[in-house]
mmCIF file of C-alpha atoms in Angstrom:
data_model
loop_
_atom_site.group_PDB
_atom_site.id
_atom_site.type_symbol
_atom_site.label_atom_id
_atom_site.label_comp_id
_atom_site.label_asym_id
_atom_site.label_seq_id
_atom_site.Cartn_x
_atom_site.Cartn_y
_atom_site.Cartn_z
ATOM 1 C CA UNK A 145 32.646 5.693 91.340
ATOM 2 C CA UNK A 146 31.727 7.168 94.691
ATOM 3 C CA UNK A 147 31.561 10.791 95.966
ATOM 4 C CA UNK A 148 34.943 10.743 97.218
ATOM 5 C CA UNK A 149 36.488 9.567 93.791
ATOM 6 C CA UNK A 150 34.050 12.440 91.955
ATOM 7 C CA UNK A 151 35.431 15.027 94.101
ATOM 8 C CA UNK A 152 39.107 14.498 93.791
ATOM 9 C CA UNK A 153 38.682 14.381 90.354
ATOM 10 C CA UNK A 154 37.039 17.260 90.366
ATOM 11 C CA UNK A 155 39.538 19.153 92.537
ATOM 12 C CA UNK A 156 42.524 18.040 90.654
ATOM 13 C CA UNK A 157 41.098 19.715 87.361
ATOM 14 C CA UNK A 158 40.829 23.097 89.293
ATOM 15 C CA UNK A 159 43.853 25.530 88.012
ATOM 16 C CA UNK A 160 44.883 26.691 91.117
ATOM 17 C CA UNK A 161 47.529 28.993 89.855
ATOM 18 C CA UNK A 162 45.262 30.826 87.664
ATOM 19 C CA UNK A 163 42.633 30.913 90.681
ATOM 20 C CA UNK A 164 45.696 32.487 92.948
ATOM 21 C CA UNK A 165 46.563 34.882 90.063
ATOM 22 C CA UNK A 166 42.609 35.732 89.554
ATOM 23 C CA UNK A 167 42.028 36.559 93.617
ATOM 24 C CA UNK A 168 45.297 38.591 93.441
ATOM 25 C CA UNK A 169 44.343 40.426 90.433
ATOM 26 C CA UNK A 170 40.886 41.281 91.337
ATOM 27 C CA UNK A 171 41.834 42.316 95.113
ATOM 28 C CA UNK A 172 44.462 44.611 93.532
ATOM 29 C CA UNK A 173 42.038 46.389 90.766
ATOM 30 C CA UNK A 174 39.175 46.638 93.922
ATOM 31 C CA UNK A 175 42.158 48.361 96.216
ATOM 32 C CA UNK A 176 43.395 50.602 93.550
ATOM 33 C CA UNK A 177 40.043 51.672 92.148
ATOM 34 C CA UNK A 178 37.911 51.899 95.179
ATOM 35 C CA UNK A 179 40.946 53.868 96.981
ATOM 36 C CA UNK A 180 42.185 55.875 94.353
ATOM 37 C CA UNK A 181 38.174 57.220 93.519
ATOM 38 C CA UNK A 182 38.075 58.495 97.403
ATOM 39 C CA UNK A 183 41.292 59.581 97.413
ATOM 40 C CA UNK A 184 41.140 62.086 94.370
ATOM 41 C CA UNK A 185 37.963 63.138 95.991
ATOM 42 C CA UNK A 186 39.900 64.103 99.061
ATOM 43 C CA UNK A 187 42.587 65.457 97.082
ATOM 44 C CA UNK A 188 40.076 67.693 95.506
ATOM 45 C CA UNK A 189 38.543 68.897 98.377
ATOM 46 C CA UNK A 190 41.716 69.663 100.188
ATOM 47 C CA UNK A 191 43.072 72.098 97.020
ATOM 48 C CA UNK A 192 39.490 73.904 97.089
ATOM 49 C CA UNK A 193 39.875 74.212 100.796
ATOM 50 C CA UNK A 194 43.541 75.309 101.214
ATOM 51 C CA UNK A 195 45.284 76.152 97.617
ATOM 52 C CA UNK A 196 42.837 77.352 95.411
ATOM 53 C CA UNK A 197 40.044 79.567 96.568
ATOM 54 C CA UNK A 198 39.155 80.772 92.687
ATOM 55 C CA UNK A 199 37.625 77.530 91.026
ATOM 56 C CA UNK A 200 38.280 78.569 87.591
ATOM 57 C CA UNK A 201 42.246 78.307 88.657
ATOM 58 C CA UNK A 202 41.627 74.629 89.350
ATOM 59 C CA UNK A 203 38.719 74.045 86.983
ATOM 60 C CA UNK A 204 40.886 71.938 84.648
ATOM 61 C CA UNK A 205 42.575 69.696 87.529
ATOM 62 C CA UNK A 206 38.624 69.180 88.464
ATOM 63 C CA UNK A 207 37.824 67.859 84.851
ATOM 64 C CA UNK A 208 40.894 65.898 84.705
ATOM 65 C CA UNK A 209 40.219 64.301 88.202
ATOM 66 C CA UNK A 210 36.477 63.352 87.350
ATOM 67 C CA UNK A 211 37.613 61.935 84.118
ATOM 68 C CA UNK A 212 40.213 60.072 85.799
ATOM 69 C CA UNK A 213 37.312 58.696 88.109
ATOM 70 C CA UNK A 214 35.121 57.431 85.284
ATOM 71 C CA UNK A 215 38.375 55.663 83.942
ATOM 72 C CA UNK A 216 38.469 53.919 87.104
ATOM 73 C CA UNK A 217 35.256 52.788 86.490
ATOM 74 C CA UNK A 218 36.033 51.211 83.038
ATOM 75 C CA UNK A 219 39.071 49.671 84.750
ATOM 76 C CA UNK A 220 37.369 47.801 87.757
ATOM 77 C CA UNK A 221 34.723 46.604 84.933
ATOM 78 C CA UNK A 222 37.271 44.907 82.127
ATOM 79 C CA UNK A 223 39.582 43.428 84.922
ATOM 80 C CA UNK A 224 36.406 41.612 86.330
ATOM 81 C CA UNK A 225 35.383 40.221 83.228
ATOM 82 C CA UNK A 226 39.396 39.824 81.832
ATOM 83 C CA UNK A 227 39.912 37.655 85.112
ATOM 84 C CA UNK A 228 37.050 35.597 84.780
ATOM 85 C CA UNK A 229 38.081 34.948 81.233
ATOM 86 C CA UNK A 230 41.613 33.784 82.349
ATOM 87 C CA UNK A 231 40.332 31.656 85.225
ATOM 88 C CA UNK A 232 38.129 29.955 81.982
ATOM 89 C CA UNK A 233 41.368 29.757 79.990
ATOM 90 C CA UNK A 234 43.021 28.090 82.909
ATOM 91 C CA UNK A 235 40.055 25.453 83.159
ATOM 92 C CA UNK A 236 40.339 24.538 79.500
ATOM 93 C CA UNK A 237 43.963 24.179 79.308
ATOM 94 C CA UNK A 238 44.306 21.981 82.363
ATOM 95 C CA UNK A 239 41.374 19.479 81.055
ATOM 96 C CA UNK A 240 43.647 19.707 77.714
ATOM 97 C CA UNK A 241 46.623 18.557 79.758
ATOM 98 C CA UNK A 242 44.992 16.268 81.984
ATOM 99 C CA UNK A 243 43.293 14.648 79.056
ATOM 100 C CA UNK A 244 46.916 14.468 76.822
ATOM 101 C CA UNK A 245 46.011 10.205 76.377
ATOM 102 C CA UNK A 246 42.458 10.516 75.802
ATOM 103 C CA UNK A 247 40.319 11.315 73.077
ATOM 104 C CA UNK A 248 40.512 14.996 73.895
ATOM 105 C CA UNK A 249 42.219 17.088 70.827
ATOM 106 C CA UNK A 250 43.152 21.175 71.047
ATOM 107 C CA UNK A 251 42.047 22.294 68.237
ATOM 108 C CA UNK A 252 44.101 25.686 66.145
ATOM 109 C CA UNK A 253 41.400 28.157 67.498
ATOM 110 C CA UNK A 254 41.951 26.939 71.211
ATOM 111 C CA UNK A 255 45.751 27.533 70.865
ATOM 112 C CA UNK A 256 45.458 30.781 69.278
ATOM 113 C CA UNK A 257 43.351 32.063 71.700
ATOM 114 C CA UNK A 258 45.739 31.077 74.075
ATOM 115 C CA UNK A 259 48.731 32.916 72.382
ATOM 116 C CA UNK A 260 46.491 35.974 71.754
ATOM 117 C CA UNK A 261 45.811 36.243 75.860
ATOM 118 C CA UNK A 262 49.843 36.017 75.989
ATOM 119 C CA UNK A 263 50.199 38.746 73.930
ATOM 120 C CA UNK A 264 47.130 40.936 75.464
ATOM 121 C CA UNK A 265 48.572 40.084 79.512
ATOM 122 C CA UNK A 266 51.797 41.316 78.421
ATOM 123 C CA UNK A 267 50.289 44.624 77.071
ATOM 124 C CA UNK A 268 48.064 44.984 79.841
ATOM 125 C CA UNK A 269 51.280 43.792 82.249
ATOM 126 C CA UNK A 270 53.335 46.852 80.521
ATOM 127 C CA UNK A 271 50.750 49.379 80.964
ATOM 128 C CA UNK A 272 50.042 48.501 84.853
ATOM 129 C CA UNK A 273 53.723 49.146 85.453
ATOM 130 C CA UNK A 274 53.068 52.631 84.175
ATOM 131 C CA UNK A 275 49.800 52.824 86.288
ATOM 132 C CA UNK A 276 51.887 51.847 89.382
ATOM 133 C CA UNK A 277 54.513 54.684 88.593
ATOM 134 C CA UNK A 278 52.016 57.200 88.256
ATOM 135 C CA UNK A 279 50.080 56.097 91.696
ATOM 136 C CA UNK A 280 53.494 56.829 93.371
ATOM 137 C CA UNK A 281 53.324 60.139 92.329
ATOM 138 C CA UNK A 282 50.971 61.254 94.408
ATOM 139 C CA UNK A 283 52.572 59.494 97.510
ATOM 140 C CA UNK A 284 55.631 61.189 96.765
ATOM 141 C CA UNK A 285 53.437 64.556 96.652
ATOM 142 C CA UNK A 286 51.492 64.070 99.969
ATOM 143 C CA UNK A 287 54.711 62.677 101.876
ATOM 144 C CA UNK A 288 56.815 65.261 101.364
ATOM 145 C CA UNK A 289 54.049 67.218 103.067
ATOM 146 C CA UNK A 290 53.309 64.968 105.954
ATOM 147 C CA UNK A 291 57.144 64.952 106.087
ATOM 148 C CA UNK A 292 57.111 68.951 106.339
ATOM 149 C CA UNK A 293 54.825 69.305 108.943
ATOM 150 C CA UNK A 294 56.384 66.570 111.085
ATOM 151 C CA UNK A 295 59.406 68.776 111.172
ATOM 152 C CA UNK A 296 57.327 71.407 112.179
ATOM 153 C CA UNK A 297 56.630 69.467 115.245
ATOM 154 C CA UNK A 298 60.303 68.351 116.014
ATOM 155 C CA UNK A 299 62.541 70.191 118.368
ATOM 156 C CA UNK A 300 64.402 71.457 115.194
ATOM 157 C CA UNK A 301 61.792 73.650 114.163
ATOM 158 C CA UNK A 302 62.416 75.737 117.150
ATOM 159 C CA UNK A 303 65.696 77.098 115.550
ATOM 160 C CA UNK A 304 64.014 78.544 112.576
ATOM 161 C CA UNK A 305 60.857 80.724 112.021
ATOM 162 C CA UNK A 306 57.843 77.950 111.301
ATOM 163 C CA UNK A 307 56.051 80.323 109.443
ATOM 164 C CA UNK A 308 58.973 80.291 107.012
ATOM 165 C CA UNK A 309 58.341 76.883 106.146
ATOM 166 C CA UNK A 310 55.968 75.975 103.430
ATOM 167 C CA UNK A 311 54.728 73.591 100.940
ATOM 168 C CA UNK A 312 53.839 75.046 97.531
ATOM 169 C CA UNK A 313 51.772 72.750 95.267
ATOM 170 C CA UNK A 314 52.156 75.098 92.005
ATOM 171 C CA UNK A 315 55.530 74.142 91.513
ATOM 172 C CA UNK A 316 54.056 70.217 91.102
ATOM 173 C CA UNK A 317 51.926 71.489 88.062
ATOM 174 C CA UNK A 318 49.168 70.633 90.004
ATOM 175 C CA UNK A 319 47.393 74.186 89.940
ATOM 176 C CA UNK A 320 48.746 77.204 87.543
ATOM 177 C CA UNK A 321 51.108 80.240 89.286
ATOM 178 C CA UNK A 322 48.568 82.279 89.310
ATOM 179 C CA UNK A 323 46.308 80.310 91.812
ATOM 180 C CA UNK A 324 45.255 82.279 95.332
ATOM 181 C CA UNK A 325 47.197 81.652 97.934
ATOM 182 C CA UNK A 326 48.794 78.313 95.893
ATOM 183 C CA UNK A 327 50.902 77.490 99.271
ATOM 184 C CA UNK A 328 50.306 77.174 102.982
ATOM 185 C CA UNK A 329 52.665 77.940 105.428
ATOM 186 C CA UNK A 330 53.482 77.595 109.329
ATOM 187 C CA UNK A 331 50.529 76.712 111.623
ATOM 188 C CA UNK A 332 48.149 76.856 108.503
ATOM 189 C CA UNK A 333 50.353 74.128 107.220
ATOM 190 C CA UNK A 334 50.196 72.311 110.268
ATOM 191 C CA UNK A 335 46.303 72.635 110.512
ATOM 192 C CA UNK A 336 45.932 71.331 106.922
ATOM 193 C CA UNK A 337 47.914 68.106 107.912
ATOM 194 C CA UNK A 338 45.899 67.105 110.918
ATOM 195 C CA UNK A 339 42.590 67.259 109.113
ATOM 196 C CA UNK A 340 40.984 63.990 108.276
ATOM 197 C CA UNK A 341 40.812 64.462 104.815
ATOM 198 C CA UNK A 342 44.376 64.810 104.438
ATOM 199 C CA UNK A 343 44.975 61.901 106.392
ATOM 200 C CA UNK A 344 42.564 59.794 105.198
ATOM 201 C CA UNK A 345 43.884 60.827 101.104
ATOM 202 C CA UNK A 346 47.471 60.088 101.965
ATOM 203 C CA UNK A 347 46.954 56.536 103.526
ATOM 204 C CA UNK A 348 44.494 55.425 100.270
ATOM 205 C CA UNK A 349 46.982 56.950 97.722
ATOM 206 C CA UNK A 350 49.241 54.633 99.911
ATOM 207 C CA UNK A 351 47.057 51.445 99.714
ATOM 208 C CA UNK A 352 46.145 52.371 95.948
ATOM 209 C CA UNK A 353 49.703 52.212 94.890
ATOM 210 C CA UNK A 354 50.035 48.753 96.905
ATOM 211 C CA UNK A 355 46.557 47.507 94.676
ATOM 212 C CA UNK A 356 48.446 48.606 91.556
ATOM 213 C CA UNK A 357 51.918 47.031 92.639
ATOM 214 C CA UNK A 358 49.601 43.583 93.331
ATOM 215 C CA UNK A 359 47.769 43.941 90.175
ATOM 216 C CA UNK A 360 51.025 44.001 88.181
ATOM 217 C CA UNK A 361 52.016 40.922 90.209
ATOM 218 C CA UNK A 362 49.179 39.441 89.240
ATOM 219 C CA UNK A 363 49.562 39.607 85.373
ATOM 220 C CA UNK A 364 53.257 38.853 85.573
ATOM 221 C CA UNK A 365 51.826 35.255 87.317
ATOM 222 C CA UNK A 366 48.870 35.012 84.571
ATOM 223 C CA UNK A 367 51.918 35.738 82.080
ATOM 224 C CA UNK A 368 53.481 32.844 82.900
ATOM 225 C CA UNK A 369 50.727 30.579 83.726
ATOM 226 C CA UNK A 370 49.317 31.476 80.176
ATOM 227 C CA UNK A 371 52.704 31.141 78.627
ATOM 228 C CA UNK A 372 53.388 27.363 80.196
ATOM 229 C CA UNK A 373 49.458 26.420 79.259
ATOM 230 C CA UNK A 374 50.573 27.422 75.351
ATOM 231 C CA UNK A 375 53.275 25.482 75.395
ATOM 232 C CA UNK A 376 51.295 22.728 77.113
ATOM 233 C CA UNK A 377 48.748 22.882 74.443
ATOM 234 C CA UNK A 378 51.507 22.879 71.550
ATOM 235 C CA UNK A 379 52.653 19.783 73.118
ATOM 236 C CA UNK A 380 49.491 18.456 73.325
ATOM 237 C CA UNK A 381 48.406 18.799 69.591
ATOM 238 C CA UNK A 382 52.142 17.645 68.882
ATOM 239 C CA UNK A 383 51.429 14.476 70.886
ATOM 240 C CA UNK A 384 48.064 13.465 69.126
ATOM 241 C CA UNK A 385 49.554 14.527 65.523
ATOM 242 C CA UNK A 386 52.096 11.821 66.312
ATOM 243 C CA UNK A 387 49.958 9.729 67.939
ATOM 244 C CA UNK A 388 47.564 9.412 64.559
ATOM 245 C CA UNK A 389 50.853 9.243 62.214
ATOM 246 C CA UNK A 390 51.676 6.187 64.371
ATOM 247 C CA UNK A 391 48.144 4.952 64.370
ATOM 248 C CA UNK A 392 48.072 5.090 60.832
ATOM 249 C CA UNK A 393 51.532 3.594 59.946
ATOM 250 C CA UNK A 394 50.739 0.367 62.107
ATOM 251 C CA UNK A 395 47.664 0.438 60.093
ATOM 252 C CA UNK A 396 49.062 0.300 56.836
ATOM 253 C CA UNK A 397 51.944 -2.121 58.060
ATOM 254 C CA UNK A 398 49.421 -4.149 59.501
ATOM 255 C CA UNK A 399 47.604 -4.378 55.751
ATOM 256 C CA UNK A 400 51.072 -5.071 54.015
ATOM 257 C CA UNK A 401 51.435 -8.179 56.287
ATOM 258 C CA UNK A 402 47.728 -9.531 55.327
ATOM 259 C CA UNK A 403 48.286 -8.937 51.939
ATOM 260 C CA UNK A 404 51.085 -10.683 51.569
ATOM 261 C CA UNK A 405 50.432 -13.362 53.988
ATOM 262 C CA UNK A 406 47.190 -13.748 51.507
ATOM 263 C CA UNK A 407 49.701 -13.816 48.433
ATOM 264 C CA UNK A 408 51.715 -16.229 50.105
ATOM 265 C CA UNK A 409 48.692 -18.558 50.372
ATOM 266 C CA UNK A 410 47.455 -18.242 47.271
ATOM 267 C CA UNK A 411 50.815 -19.147 45.557
ATOM 268 C CA UNK A 412 51.476 -22.166 47.806
#
């Protein structure tokens, strides 16, 4: 076999669907974790600078954000390992299907592992749907704040008092009601929207939300691949069992035929 034939054979055994899903999963998790981590840090800075001057008022929020950042580290590490495992499982099942008619036989353990991955990926997909919904909350809050600033800059804002236009973050439950000042109005609010921290955090939250959505799509893709691979492995196992039974029956038929001929010869 030449080099070209070897390359074609190797490329034929690559699970391209699993490879695409792995790249999409890695990209989505990287965007969610990286952008989410930086955006959370910027959110704390904005709250401390403009909405909560007393450290004790936002101490619990700071602890929650730090905990979420540690969770992000764990999510990144887990999905890096899980994506590699699913890609390896894709290579295994692709080899099983490619060598269906050879001496390769799938084991019960391999089918159980594939079924376990189907269940685990389904659970992770449902969990990431919740993460995707949760990541849309800060996007909604920042969008409300940005749209309020944009309304002050429009021509319609001349009909009202600019100082009467406010954003009160206490109503969202982010900080307690006794936090000082708790809200920003008029030109102060406009200055907050013009800061680089607000602009960067807002867009990072959007990218993090998009990354969470991409991860959900990747897990759905993985779920379809794993389900198909499990079905292929099951069919391969049944096919091998059928071939074994068929070979045994043919061997028994040959033995019966040979014994019949021997008996006939001995009689004659």
